[in-house]
CSV table of C-alpha atoms in Angstrom, one decimal:
chain,number,residue,atom,x,y,z
Q,163,MET,CA,151.3,-2.1,64.5
Q,164,ILE,CA,149.4,-0.2,67.3
Q,165,ASP,CA,146.5,2.0,66.5
Q,166,VAL,CA,144.5,3.5,69.4
Q,167,LYS,CA,141.4,5.6,68.8
Q,168,HIS,CA,139.3,7.7,71.1
Q,169,LEU,CA,140.4,5.7,74.1
Q,170,LYS,CA,138.7,6.6,77.4
Q,171,LYS,CA,139.1,5.0,80.8
Q,172,SER,CA,137.4,6.0,84.1
Q,173,PHE,CA,137.6,4.5,87.5
Q,174,GLY,CA,134.1,5.3,88.8
Q,175,GLU,CA,133.8,9.1,88.7
Q,176,ASN,CA,137.5,9.6,88.1
Q,177,THR,CA,138.4,9.8,84.5
Q,178,VAL,CA,142.0,8.8,83.9
Q,179,LEU,CA,142.2,8.8,80.1
Q,180,GLU,CA,140.4,11.2,77.9
Q,181,SER,CA,140.0,10.4,74.2
Q,182,ILE,CA,143.5,9.1,73.5
Q,183,ASP,CA,144.6,8.7,69.9
Q,184,PHE,CA,147.9,7.5,68.7
Q,185,SER,CA,149.6,5.0,66.5
Q,186,VAL,CA,152.9,3.2,66.6
Q,187,GLN,CA,154.6,1.7,63.5
Q,188,LYS,CA,156.4,-1.6,63.4
Q,189,GLY,CA,160.0,-1.3,64.8
Q,190,GLU,CA,159.2,2.0,66.5
Q,191,VAL,CA,160.1,2.8,70.1
Q,192,VAL,CA,157.7,5.2,71.9
Q,193,CYS,CA,158.3,6.7,75.3
Q,194,LEU,CA,155.4,7.8,77.4
Q,195,ILE,CA,156.4,10.6,79.7
Q,196,GLY,CA,154.6,12.8,82.2
Q,197,ALA,CA,154.0,13.5,85.8
Q,198,SER,CA,152.7,10.9,88.3
Q,199,GLY,CA,148.9,10.5,87.9
Q,200,SER,CA,148.9,11.8,84.3
Q,201,GLY,CA,147.6,8.4,83.0
Q,202,LYS,CA,150.8,6.9,81.4
Q,203,THR,CA,150.7,3.6,83.3
Q,204,THR,CA,146.9,3.3,82.9
Q,205,LEU,CA,147.3,3.8,79.1
Q,206,LEU,CA,150.0,1.1,79.0
Q,207,ARG,CA,147.8,-1.3,81.1
Q,208,CYS,CA,144.9,-0.6,78.7
Q,209,LEU,CA,147.1,-1.7,75.8
Q,210,ASN,CA,147.2,-5.3,77.1
Q,211,LEU,CA,143.9,-5.1,78.9
Q,212,LEU,CA,145.1,-5.2,82.5
Q,213,GLU,CA,142.7,-2.3,82.6
Q,214,VAL,CA,139.7,-2.5,80.2
Q,215,PRO,CA,139.0,0.8,78.6
Q,216,ASN,CA,135.4,2.1,78.7
Q,217,TYR,CA,135.3,3.5,75.1
Q,218,GLY,CA,137.4,3.6,72.0
Q,219,SER,CA,139.3,1.0,70.1
Q,220,ILE,CA,142.8,-0.7,70.2
Q,221,THR,CA,144.3,-2.5,67.3
Q,222,ILE,CA,147.5,-4.4,67.7
Q,223,GLY,CA,148.8,-6.4,64.8
Q,224,ASP,CA,145.8,-8.0,63.1
Q,225,LYS,CA,143.6,-7.8,66.2
Q,226,ALA,CA,141.2,-5.0,66.8
Q,227,VAL,CA,139.1,-4.6,69.9
Q,228,ASN,CA,136.3,-2.1,70.3
Q,229,PHE,CA,135.1,-0.9,73.7
Q,230,SER,CA,131.6,0.3,74.3
Q,231,GLY,CA,131.3,0.1,78.1
Q,232,LYS,CA,130.3,-3.6,78.0
Q,233,LYS,CA,132.2,-6.5,79.6
Q,234,LEU,CA,134.9,-7.9,77.3
Q,235,GLU,CA,135.0,-11.6,76.5
Q,236,LYS,CA,138.0,-13.5,77.8
Q,237,LYS,CA,138.7,-14.9,74.4
Q,238,GLU,CA,139.1,-11.4,72.9
Q,239,MET,CA,141.3,-10.4,75.8
Q,240,LYS,CA,143.6,-13.4,75.2
Q,241,GLU,CA,143.8,-12.8,71.5
Q,242,LEU,CA,144.9,-9.2,71.9
Q,243,ARG,CA,147.4,-10.2,74.6
Q,244,LYS,CA,149.0,-12.5,72.1
Q,245,TYR,CA,150.5,-9.5,70.4
Q,246,SER,CA,152.1,-7.8,73.4
Q,247,GLY,CA,154.4,-8.6,76.3
Q,248,MET,CA,154.7,-6.6,79.4
Q,249,VAL,CA,157.5,-5.8,81.8
Q,250,PHE,CA,156.5,-4.4,85.1
Q,251,GLN,CA,158.0,-1.9,87.5
Q,252,GLY,CA,158.1,-4.6,90.2
Q,253,PHE,CA,159.4,-7.4,88.0
Q,254,HIS,CA,156.7,-9.9,89.2
Q,255,LEU,CA,158.7,-13.0,88.5
Q,256,PHE,CA,157.2,-16.2,89.9
Q,257,PRO,CA,159.2,-16.6,93.1
Q,258,HIS,CA,158.7,-20.3,93.4
Q,259,LYS,CA,160.3,-21.0,90.0
Q,260,THR,CA,163.9,-20.7,89.0
Q,261,VAL,CA,164.9,-18.2,86.3
Q,262,ILE,CA,164.8,-20.7,83.5
Q,263,GLU,CA,161.4,-22.1,84.8
Q,264,ASN,CA,160.0,-18.6,84.8
Q,265,ILE,CA,161.1,-18.2,81.2
Q,266,ILE,CA,159.6,-21.4,79.9
Q,267,GLU,CA,156.5,-21.5,82.1
Q,268,ALA,CA,154.0,-19.7,79.8
Q,269,PRO,CA,155.1,-21.3,76.4
Q,270,LEU,CA,155.1,-24.6,78.1
Q,271,ILE,CA,151.6,-24.2,79.6
Q,272,VAL,CA,149.9,-21.8,77.2
Q,273,GLN,CA,151.4,-22.8,73.9
Q,274,ARG,CA,152.0,-26.4,74.9
Q,275,ARG,CA,155.5,-26.4,73.4
Q,276,LYS,CA,158.1,-29.1,74.2
Q,277,ARG,CA,160.2,-28.5,77.3
Q,278,ASP,CA,163.5,-29.5,75.8
Q,279,SER,CA,163.4,-27.0,72.9
Q,280,LEU,CA,162.0,-24.4,75.2
Q,281,VAL,CA,165.0,-24.8,77.6
Q,282,ILE,CA,167.4,-24.3,74.6
Q,283,GLU,CA,165.5,-21.3,73.4
Q,284,GLY,CA,165.2,-19.9,76.9
Q,285,GLU,CA,169.0,-20.3,77.5
Q,286,LYS,CA,169.7,-18.3,74.3
Q,287,LEU,CA,167.5,-15.5,75.5
Q,288,LEU,CA,169.1,-15.5,78.9
Q,289,LYS,CA,172.5,-15.2,77.3
Q,290,LYS,CA,171.2,-12.3,75.3
Q,291,VAL,CA,170.2,-10.4,78.5
Q,292,GLY,CA,173.3,-11.5,80.4
Q,293,MET,CA,171.5,-13.8,82.8
Q,294,PHE,CA,172.6,-17.3,81.6
Q,295,GLU,CA,174.8,-18.0,84.7
Q,296,HIS,CA,171.8,-17.3,86.9
Q,297,LYS,CA,169.4,-19.6,85.1
Q,298,ASP,CA,169.0,-22.0,88.0
Q,299,LYS,CA,168.6,-19.4,90.7
Q,300,TYR,CA,165.4,-18.3,92.3
Q,301,PRO,CA,164.3,-14.7,91.9
Q,302,ASP,CA,164.7,-14.0,95.6
Q,303,SER,CA,168.5,-14.5,95.3
Q,304,LEU,CA,168.9,-12.0,92.4
Q,305,SER,CA,169.4,-8.3,92.4
Q,306,GLY,CA,166.6,-6.0,91.1
Q,307,GLY,CA,168.5,-5.5,87.8
Q,308,GLN,CA,168.9,-9.2,87.3
Q,309,GLN,CA,165.3,-9.8,88.1
Q,310,GLN,CA,164.2,-7.2,85.6
Q,311,ARG,CA,166.4,-8.7,82.9
Q,312,ALA,CA,164.9,-12.1,83.6
Q,313,ALA,CA,161.5,-10.5,83.3
Q,314,ILE,CA,162.4,-9.0,79.9
Q,315,ALA,CA,163.6,-12.5,78.7
Q,316,ARG,CA,160.3,-14.0,80.0
Q,317,SER,CA,158.3,-11.6,77.9
Q,318,LEU,CA,160.4,-12.2,74.9
Q,319,MET,CA,159.8,-15.9,75.1
Q,320,MET,CA,156.2,-15.4,74.0
Q,321,ASN,CA,157.5,-13.7,70.8
Q,322,PRO,CA,155.4,-10.5,71.3
Q,323,GLU,CA,155.0,-8.1,68.4
Q,324,VAL,CA,155.1,-5.2,70.9
Q,325,LEU,CA,156.9,-5.0,74.3
Q,326,LEU,CA,155.3,-2.7,76.9
Q,327,PHE,CA,157.5,-1.5,79.7
Q,328,ASP,CA,156.0,0.1,82.8
Q,329,GLU,CA,158.8,2.2,84.4
Q,330,PRO,CA,161.2,-0.7,84.2
Q,331,THR,CA,164.0,1.0,86.2
Q,332,SER,CA,162.0,2.9,88.8
Q,333,ALA,CA,162.4,0.2,91.5
Q,334,LEU,CA,166.1,-0.2,90.9
Q,335,ASP,CA,169.2,1.3,92.6
Q,336,PRO,CA,171.0,3.8,90.3
Q,337,GLN,CA,173.9,1.4,89.6
Q,338,LEU,CA,171.4,-1.3,88.4
Q,339,VAL,CA,169.5,1.0,86.1
Q,340,ARG,CA,172.2,0.9,83.4
Q,341,GLU,CA,172.3,-2.8,83.0
Q,342,VAL,CA,168.5,-2.9,82.3
Q,343,LEU,CA,168.6,0.1,80.0
Q,344,ARG,CA,171.4,-1.5,78.0
Q,345,VAL,CA,169.2,-4.5,77.4
Q,346,ILE,CA,166.3,-2.4,76.2
Q,347,GLU,CA,168.6,-0.3,74.0
Q,348,ALA,CA,169.9,-3.5,72.4
Q,349,LEU,CA,166.3,-4.6,71.7
Q,350,ALA,CA,165.5,-1.2,70.1
Q,351,LYS,CA,168.5,-1.7,67.8
Q,352,GLU,CA,167.1,-5.1,66.8
Q,353,GLY,CA,163.9,-3.4,65.7
Q,354,GLN,CA,161.7,-4.6,68.5
Q,355,THR,CA,158.5,-2.4,68.7
Q,356,MET,CA,158.3,-1.0,72.2
Q,357,VAL,CA,156.2,1.4,74.3
Q,358,ILE,CA,158.0,2.5,77.4
Q,359,VAL,CA,156.7,4.5,80.3
Q,360,THR,CA,159.8,6.1,81.8
Q,361,HIS,CA,161.2,9.0,83.8
Q,362,GLU,CA,164.7,8.5,82.3
Q,363,MET,CA,164.9,11.4,79.9
Q,364,ASN,CA,168.4,10.8,78.6
Q,365,PHE,CA,167.4,7.2,77.9
Q,366,ALA,CA,164.3,8.4,76.1
Q,367,LYS,CA,166.4,10.7,74.0
Q,368,ARG,CA,168.8,7.9,73.0
Q,369,VAL,CA,166.2,5.2,72.3
Q,370,ALA,CA,162.8,6.6,71.4
Q,371,ASP,CA,161.7,7.4,67.9
Q,372,LYS,CA,158.6,9.2,69.3
Q,373,VAL,CA,157.8,10.7,72.7
Q,374,PHE,CA,154.3,11.3,74.0
Q,375,PHE,CA,153.9,13.7,76.9
Q,376,MET,CA,150.8,13.0,78.9
Q,377,ASP,CA,149.0,15.4,81.3
Q,378,GLU,CA,145.7,14.8,83.1
Q,379,GLY,CA,144.6,11.9,80.9
Q,380,TYR,CA,145.5,13.5,77.5
Q,381,ILE,CA,148.5,13.2,75.2
Q,382,ILE,CA,149.1,16.9,75.0
Q,383,GLU,CA,152.3,16.8,73.0
Q,384,SER,CA,153.8,14.1,70.8
Q,385,GLY,CA,156.4,13.9,68.1
Q,386,ASN,CA,160.0,13.1,67.3
Q,387,ALA,CA,161.9,12.4,70.6
Q,388,LYS,CA,164.5,15.1,70.1
Q,389,ASP,CA,161.9,17.8,69.3
Q,390,VAL,CA,159.6,17.0,72.3
Q,391,LEU,CA,162.5,16.7,74.8
Q,392,GLU,CA,164.7,19.5,73.6
Q,393,THR,CA,162.3,22.0,72.1
Q,394,PRO,CA,158.9,21.3,73.5
Q,395,LYS,CA,156.0,23.5,72.3
Q,396,LYS,CA,153.5,23.2,75.1
Q,397,GLN,CA,153.9,25.0,78.3
Q,398,ARG,CA,153.1,22.0,80.5
Q,399,THR,CA,155.8,19.9,78.7
Q,400,LYS,CA,158.3,22.7,79.3
Q,401,GLU,CA,157.5,22.9,83.0
Q,402,PHE,CA,157.7,19.1,83.4
Q,403,LEU,CA,161.1,18.9,81.7
Q,404,HIS,CA,162.3,21.9,83.5
Q,405,LEU,CA,161.3,20.3,86.9
Q,406,LEU,CA,163.1,17.1,85.9
Q,407,SER,CA,166.3,18.9,85.0
Q,408,GLU,CA,166.5,20.7,88.3
I,295,MET,CA,152.7,-26.1,151.3
I,296,ILE,CA,155.4,-28.6,152.1
I,297,GLU,CA,152.9,-30.6,154.3
I,298,TRP,CA,150.5,-30.7,151.3
I,299,PHE,CA,153.3,-31.9,149.1
I,300,LYS,CA,154.2,-34.7,151.5
I,301,ASP,CA,150.6,-35.8,151.8
I,302,ILE,CA,150.3,-36.6,148.1
I,303,HIS,CA,150.0,-40.3,147.4
I,304,TRP,CA,152.3,-40.5,144.5
I,305,GLU,CA,151.5,-44.1,143.8
I,306,HIS,CA,147.9,-43.0,143.0
I,307,LEU,CA,149.1,-40.2,140.7
I,308,TYR,CA,150.9,-42.4,138.2
I,309,ASP,CA,151.2,-46.2,138.1
I,310,PRO,CA,153.8,-47.0,135.4
I,311,GLN,CA,153.0,-50.7,135.4
I,312,LEU,CA,149.3,-50.1,134.7
I,313,ALA,CA,150.2,-47.6,132.0
I,314,TRP,CA,152.6,-50.2,130.4
I,315,ASP,CA,150.0,-52.9,130.6
I,316,SER,CA,147.3,-50.7,129.1
I,317,LEU,CA,149.5,-49.5,126.2
I,318,PRO,CA,148.5,-52.0,123.6
I,319,PHE,CA,144.8,-51.3,124.2
I,320,LEU,CA,145.4,-47.5,124.2
I,321,LEU,CA,147.5,-47.7,121.0
I,322,ASP,CA,144.7,-49.6,119.3
I,323,ALA,CA,142.4,-46.8,120.3
I,324,ALA,CA,145.0,-44.3,119.1
I,325,LYS,CA,144.8,-45.9,115.7
I,326,ILE,CA,141.1,-45.0,115.5
I,327,THR,CA,142.0,-41.5,116.7
I,328,LEU,CA,144.5,-41.2,113.9
I,329,PHE,CA,142.1,-42.7,111.3
I,330,ILE,CA,139.4,-40.2,112.2
I,331,ALA,CA,141.8,-37.3,112.3
I,332,LEU,CA,143.4,-38.1,108.9
I,333,ILE,CA,140.1,-38.7,107.1
I,334,SER,CA,138.5,-35.7,108.7
I,335,MET,CA,141.3,-33.4,107.9
I,336,PHE,CA,141.4,-34.6,104.3
I,337,LEU,CA,137.7,-34.0,103.8
I,338,ALA,CA,137.9,-30.7,105.7
I,339,LEU,CA,140.7,-29.5,103.3
I,340,ILE,CA,138.7,-30.4,100.2
I,341,LEU,CA,135.5,-28.8,101.6
I,342,GLY,CA,137.5,-25.9,102.9
I,343,LEU,CA,138.9,-25.2,99.4
I,344,PHE,CA,135.5,-25.1,97.9
I,345,LEU,CA,134.2,-22.9,100.7
I,346,ALA,CA,137.1,-20.5,100.2
I,347,MET,CA,136.5,-20.3,96.5
I,348,ALA,CA,132.8,-19.7,97.2
I,349,ARG,CA,133.6,-17.1,99.8
I,350,MET,CA,135.8,-15.2,97.2
I,351,SER,CA,133.3,-15.6,94.4
I,352,SER,CA,131.8,-12.6,92.7
I,353,PHE,CA,128.4,-14.3,92.8
I,354,TRP,CA,126.4,-13.4,95.9
I,355,PHE,CA,124.5,-16.8,95.8
I,356,LEU,CA,127.8,-18.6,96.4
I,357,ARG,CA,129.5,-16.0,98.6
I,358,TRP,CA,126.7,-15.6,101.2
I,359,PRO,CA,125.9,-19.2,101.9
I,360,ALA,CA,129.7,-19.8,102.3
I,361,ARG,CA,129.9,-16.9,104.7
I,362,ILE,CA,127.0,-18.0,106.8
I,363,TYR,CA,128.3,-21.6,106.9
I,364,ILE,CA,131.7,-20.5,108.0
I,365,SER,CA,130.3,-18.1,110.6
I,366,PHE,CA,128.0,-20.8,112.0
I,367,MET,CA,130.7,-23.5,112.2
I,368,ARG,CA,133.2,-21.1,113.8
I,369,GLY,CA,130.7,-19.8,116.2
I,370,THR,CA,129.4,-23.1,117.6
I,371,PRO,CA,131.3,-25.7,119.7
I,372,LEU,CA,132.3,-28.9,118.0
I,373,LEU,CA,130.8,-30.9,120.9
I,374,VAL,CA,127.4,-29.3,120.4
I,375,PHE,CA,127.6,-30.0,116.7
I,376,LEU,CA,128.4,-33.6,117.3
I,377,PHE,CA,125.4,-34.0,119.6
I,378,ILE,CA,123.2,-32.4,117.0
I,379,LEU,CA,124.5,-34.9,114.4
I,380,TYR,CA,124.4,-38.0,116.5
I,381,TYR,CA,121.5,-37.5,118.8
I,382,GLY,CA,119.5,-34.8,117.1
I,383,LEU,CA,119.3,-35.9,113.4
I,384,PRO,CA,117.8,-39.3,114.1
I,385,VAL,CA,114.7,-37.4,115.2
I,386,ILE,CA,114.2,-36.4,111.6
I,387,GLY,CA,115.1,-39.9,110.3
I,388,ILE,CA,118.8,-39.3,109.6
I,389,GLN,CA,120.9,-41.9,111.3
I,390,PHE,CA,124.6,-42.6,110.8
I,391,ASP,CA,125.7,-46.2,110.4
I,392,SER,CA,128.3,-45.9,113.1
I,393,PRO,CA,129.5,-43.3,115.7
I,394,ILE,CA,132.8,-43.1,113.8
I,395,THR,CA,131.0,-41.9,110.6
I,396,ALA,CA,129.2,-39.3,112.7
I,397,GLY,CA,132.4,-38.2,114.3
I,398,ILE,CA,134.2,-37.9,110.9
I,399,VAL,CA,131.3,-36.0,109.3
I,400,GLY,CA,131.0,-33.7,112.3
I,401,ILE,CA,134.7,-32.9,112.6
I,402,SER,CA,135.1,-32.5,108.8
I,403,LEU,CA,132.2,-30.1,108.5
I,404,ASN,CA,133.3,-28.1,111.5
I,405,PHE,CA,137.0,-27.8,110.6
I,406,ALA,CA,136.3,-27.1,106.9
I,407,ALA,CA,135.2,-23.7,108.0
I,408,TYR,CA,138.6,-23.0,109.6
I,409,ASN,CA,140.4,-24.4,106.6
I,410,ALA,CA,138.3,-22.2,104.3
I,411,GLU,CA,139.5,-19.1,106.1
I,412,VAL,CA,143.1,-20.2,106.1
I,413,ILE,CA,143.0,-21.0,102.4
I,414,ARG,CA,141.2,-17.8,101.6
I,415,SER,CA,143.7,-15.6,103.4
I,416,ALA,CA,146.6,-17.6,101.9
I,417,LEU,CA,145.2,-17.1,98.3
I,418,MET,CA,144.6,-13.5,98.9
I,419,SER,CA,148.1,-12.9,100.3
I,420,VAL,CA,149.7,-13.8,97.0
I,421,PRO,CA,150.5,-10.4,95.4
I,422,ARG,CA,148.2,-9.1,92.7
I,423,GLY,CA,151.3,-8.7,90.4
I,424,GLN,CA,151.5,-12.5,90.2
I,425,TRP,CA,148.0,-12.6,88.7
I,426,GLU,CA,148.9,-9.8,86.3
I,427,SER,CA,152.1,-11.3,85.1
I,428,ALA,CA,150.4,-14.6,84.5
I,429,ALA,CA,147.6,-12.7,82.6
I,430,VAL,CA,150.0,-10.9,80.3
I,431,LEU,CA,151.7,-14.2,79.6
I,432,GLN,CA,148.2,-15.4,78.4
I,433,MET,CA,147.7,-17.9,81.2
I,434,GLY,CA,144.1,-18.7,82.0
I,435,TYR,CA,142.4,-18.5,85.4
I,436,TRP,CA,142.9,-22.2,86.3
I,437,GLN,CA,146.4,-22.4,84.8
I,438,THR,CA,147.3,-19.4,86.9
I,439,MET,CA,145.7,-20.9,90.0
I,440,ARG,CA,147.3,-24.3,89.6
I,441,ARG,CA,150.8,-23.3,88.5
I,442,ILE,CA,151.3,-19.9,90.1
I,443,ILE,CA,148.9,-19.0,92.9
I,444,ILE,CA,148.3,-22.3,94.8
I,445,PRO,CA,152.0,-23.2,95.1
I,446,GLN,CA,152.7,-19.8,96.7
I,447,ALA,CA,149.6,-19.9,98.8
I,448,THR,CA,150.5,-23.4,100.1
I,449,ARG,CA,153.7,-22.1,101.6
I,450,ILE,CA,151.8,-19.4,103.4
I,451,ALA,CA,148.9,-21.7,104.5
I,452,LEU,CA,151.2,-24.6,105.8
I,453,PRO,CA,151.7,-23.4,109.4
I,454,PRO,CA,148.1,-22.5,110.1
I,455,THR,CA,146.8,-25.6,108.3
I,456,PHE,CA,149.0,-27.8,110.5
I,457,ASN,CA,147.7,-25.9,113.6
I,458,ILE,CA,144.2,-26.9,112.5
I,459,PHE,CA,145.4,-30.5,111.9
I,460,LEU,CA,146.7,-30.6,115.5
I,461,ASP,CA,143.3,-29.2,116.7
I,462,VAL,CA,141.6,-31.9,114.7
I,463,VAL,CA,143.7,-34.6,116.3
I,464,LYS,CA,142.8,-33.3,119.7
I,465,GLY,CA,139.2,-32.6,118.7
I,466,THR,CA,138.7,-36.3,118.0
I,467,SER,CA,138.6,-36.8,121.8
I,468,LEU,CA,135.2,-35.0,121.7
I,469,ALA,CA,134.0,-37.9,119.6
I,470,SER,CA,134.3,-40.1,122.7
I,471,VAL,CA,131.0,-38.5,124.0
I,472,ILE,CA,129.2,-40.0,121.0
I,473,THR,CA,130.7,-43.4,121.9
I,474,VAL,CA,133.5,-43.5,119.3
I,475,HIS,CA,136.1,-45.9,120.7
I,476,GLU,CA,139.0,-43.5,120.2
I,477,LEU,CA,142.0,-42.8,122.5
I,478,LEU,CA,140.2,-40.9,125.3
I,479,TYR,CA,137.3,-43.4,125.3
I,480,GLY,CA,139.8,-46.2,125.8
I,481,ALA,CA,141.5,-44.4,128.6
I,482,ARG,CA,138.2,-43.7,130.3
I,483,LEU,CA,137.2,-47.4,130.0
I,484,ILE,CA,140.4,-48.5,131.8
I,485,ALA,CA,140.1,-45.7,134.3
I,486,GLY,CA,136.6,-46.8,135.1
I,487,ARG,CA,137.6,-50.3,135.8
I,488,THR,CA,140.8,-49.6,137.7
I,489,TYR,CA,140.0,-46.2,139.4
I,490,GLU,CA,143.4,-45.0,138.2
I,491,SER,CA,142.1,-42.0,136.4
I,492,MET,CA,145.3,-39.9,136.6
I,493,THR,CA,147.5,-42.7,135.2
I,494,MET,CA,145.2,-43.3,132.3
I,495,TYR,CA,144.5,-39.7,131.4
I,496,ILE,CA,148.2,-38.8,131.7
I,497,THR,CA,149.1,-41.8,129.4
I,498,ALA,CA,146.4,-40.7,126.9
I,499,ALA,CA,147.8,-37.2,127.0
I,500,LEU,CA,151.3,-38.4,126.3
I,501,ILE,CA,150.1,-40.5,123.4
I,502,TYR,CA,148.3,-37.4,121.9
I,503,TRP,CA,151.5,-35.4,122.4
I,504,VAL,CA,153.6,-38.0,120.6
I,505,ILE,CA,151.1,-38.0,117.7
I,506,CYS,CA,151.3,-34.2,117.6
I,507,ILE,CA,155.2,-34.3,117.7
I,508,ILE,CA,155.2,-36.6,114.7
I,509,ILE,CA,152.8,-34.3,112.8
I,510,GLY,CA,154.9,-31.3,113.8
I,511,HIS,CA,157.9,-33.1,112.3
I,512,PHE,CA,156.1,-33.5,108.9
I,513,GLN,CA,155.1,-29.9,109.1
I,514,GLU,CA,158.8,-28.9,109.4
I,515,ARG,CA,159.8,-31.0,106.5
I,516,LEU,CA,157.1,-29.7,104.3
I,517,GLU,CA,157.8,-26.1,105.3
I,518,LYS,CA,161.5,-26.6,104.4
I,519,ARG,CA,160.4,-27.9,101.0
I,520,TYR,CA,158.1,-25.1,100.3
I,521,ASN,CA,160.5,-22.4,101.6
I,522,ARG,CA,163.4,-23.6,99.4
I,523,TYR,CA,163.0,-20.7,97.0
I,524,LEU,CA,163.4,-18.0,99.6
I,525,ASN,CA,166.8,-16.3,99.3
I,526,LYS,CA,168.6,-19.4,98.1
I,527,THR,CA,170.4,-20.3,95.0
């Protein structure tokens, strides 16, 4: 499903990702963990080309893109993005559109699908994430958890093969975290392939098939979620998990 | 102080009868003021949009001319610019068919620079996350601009744009110096004949004020419409 090889990303002199290699199978849930500045978010943003890597290759579904330091064509970017959806830490719903308008906007404009059938499909998805009764509200009148659930529904509307989550609960109050995690867990049970950057270790334990621990631009430990989180091998992973448990 | 107040000849300060009699003539002139203001603002908005895009372009050959243009227009008085257009350009063989055309061209070109800065700052104030979420939803640049960025930027740009519009309305009075028969020109004509300067200029000022109140009313209605999504169900 996802195959990343020798991926490297620098911002000027600052190298953020150093030769990243990993793969994710269809239906797998992968959690990226690590300290702030370790490169997890950059890696996630590279997967849908919000950041364009300098070197290496990314394959998602049938689409492979090689990076050689040259500027990437927009057409290639768009093709790779067809395979993935992204949920941001800050939700980024369109504030001037109601929840249902947010949900149907992209398929309406990009895929040129019919509005009526999109509304029916969108309402089904909103029911699934528990947001149906808020469909005609503007994002500004919703709680953070409600906005994030609407954002998940918006991503799902494009039928992505892979869903990418960038710290989906970091901007939420503790009591709102659960409602979002519940939706993500339900998606995992349905077999949705997901890559999730998170600091919620208990959630990672429950949901993830694999956990990658990142440090200074490298994936320094990866494997079965239980193994990495309960019996880590590398010293840095142990230190990080110990700090989190304190 | 009280003596000075008593000595004022109030009948010379404002003659309501003259003002009333002059009203039809002044309102005809005000129509020209409104015509120039509306056309000029419309053109200034379109040119301003292109200038703003050029100013934000990654190409230096678009960015720099736009920057210099905006700097020049913001740094020179409209009156001087109107003189250059109307009295200066004929020297090199460029002549406008009427003073109104010269006035519209001058005001449009001048205020486009202000509009460009308002549009640029409004577009830039839309959070980067909006561009990013549109990008991951596979929306193209123009789709994002049209459906996501411009509607949000419009809300931000409305108050300053209407400020510019009010300046344009008042700025049309400068066109009177290149013989455009607008409101101030009309008031000056009657004042010249009757020697009732104060009456005529106060009446003209009141008409400008009414025009601006009406525009302000439209601004409020538009703002309400564009603010409807803020903290409302």
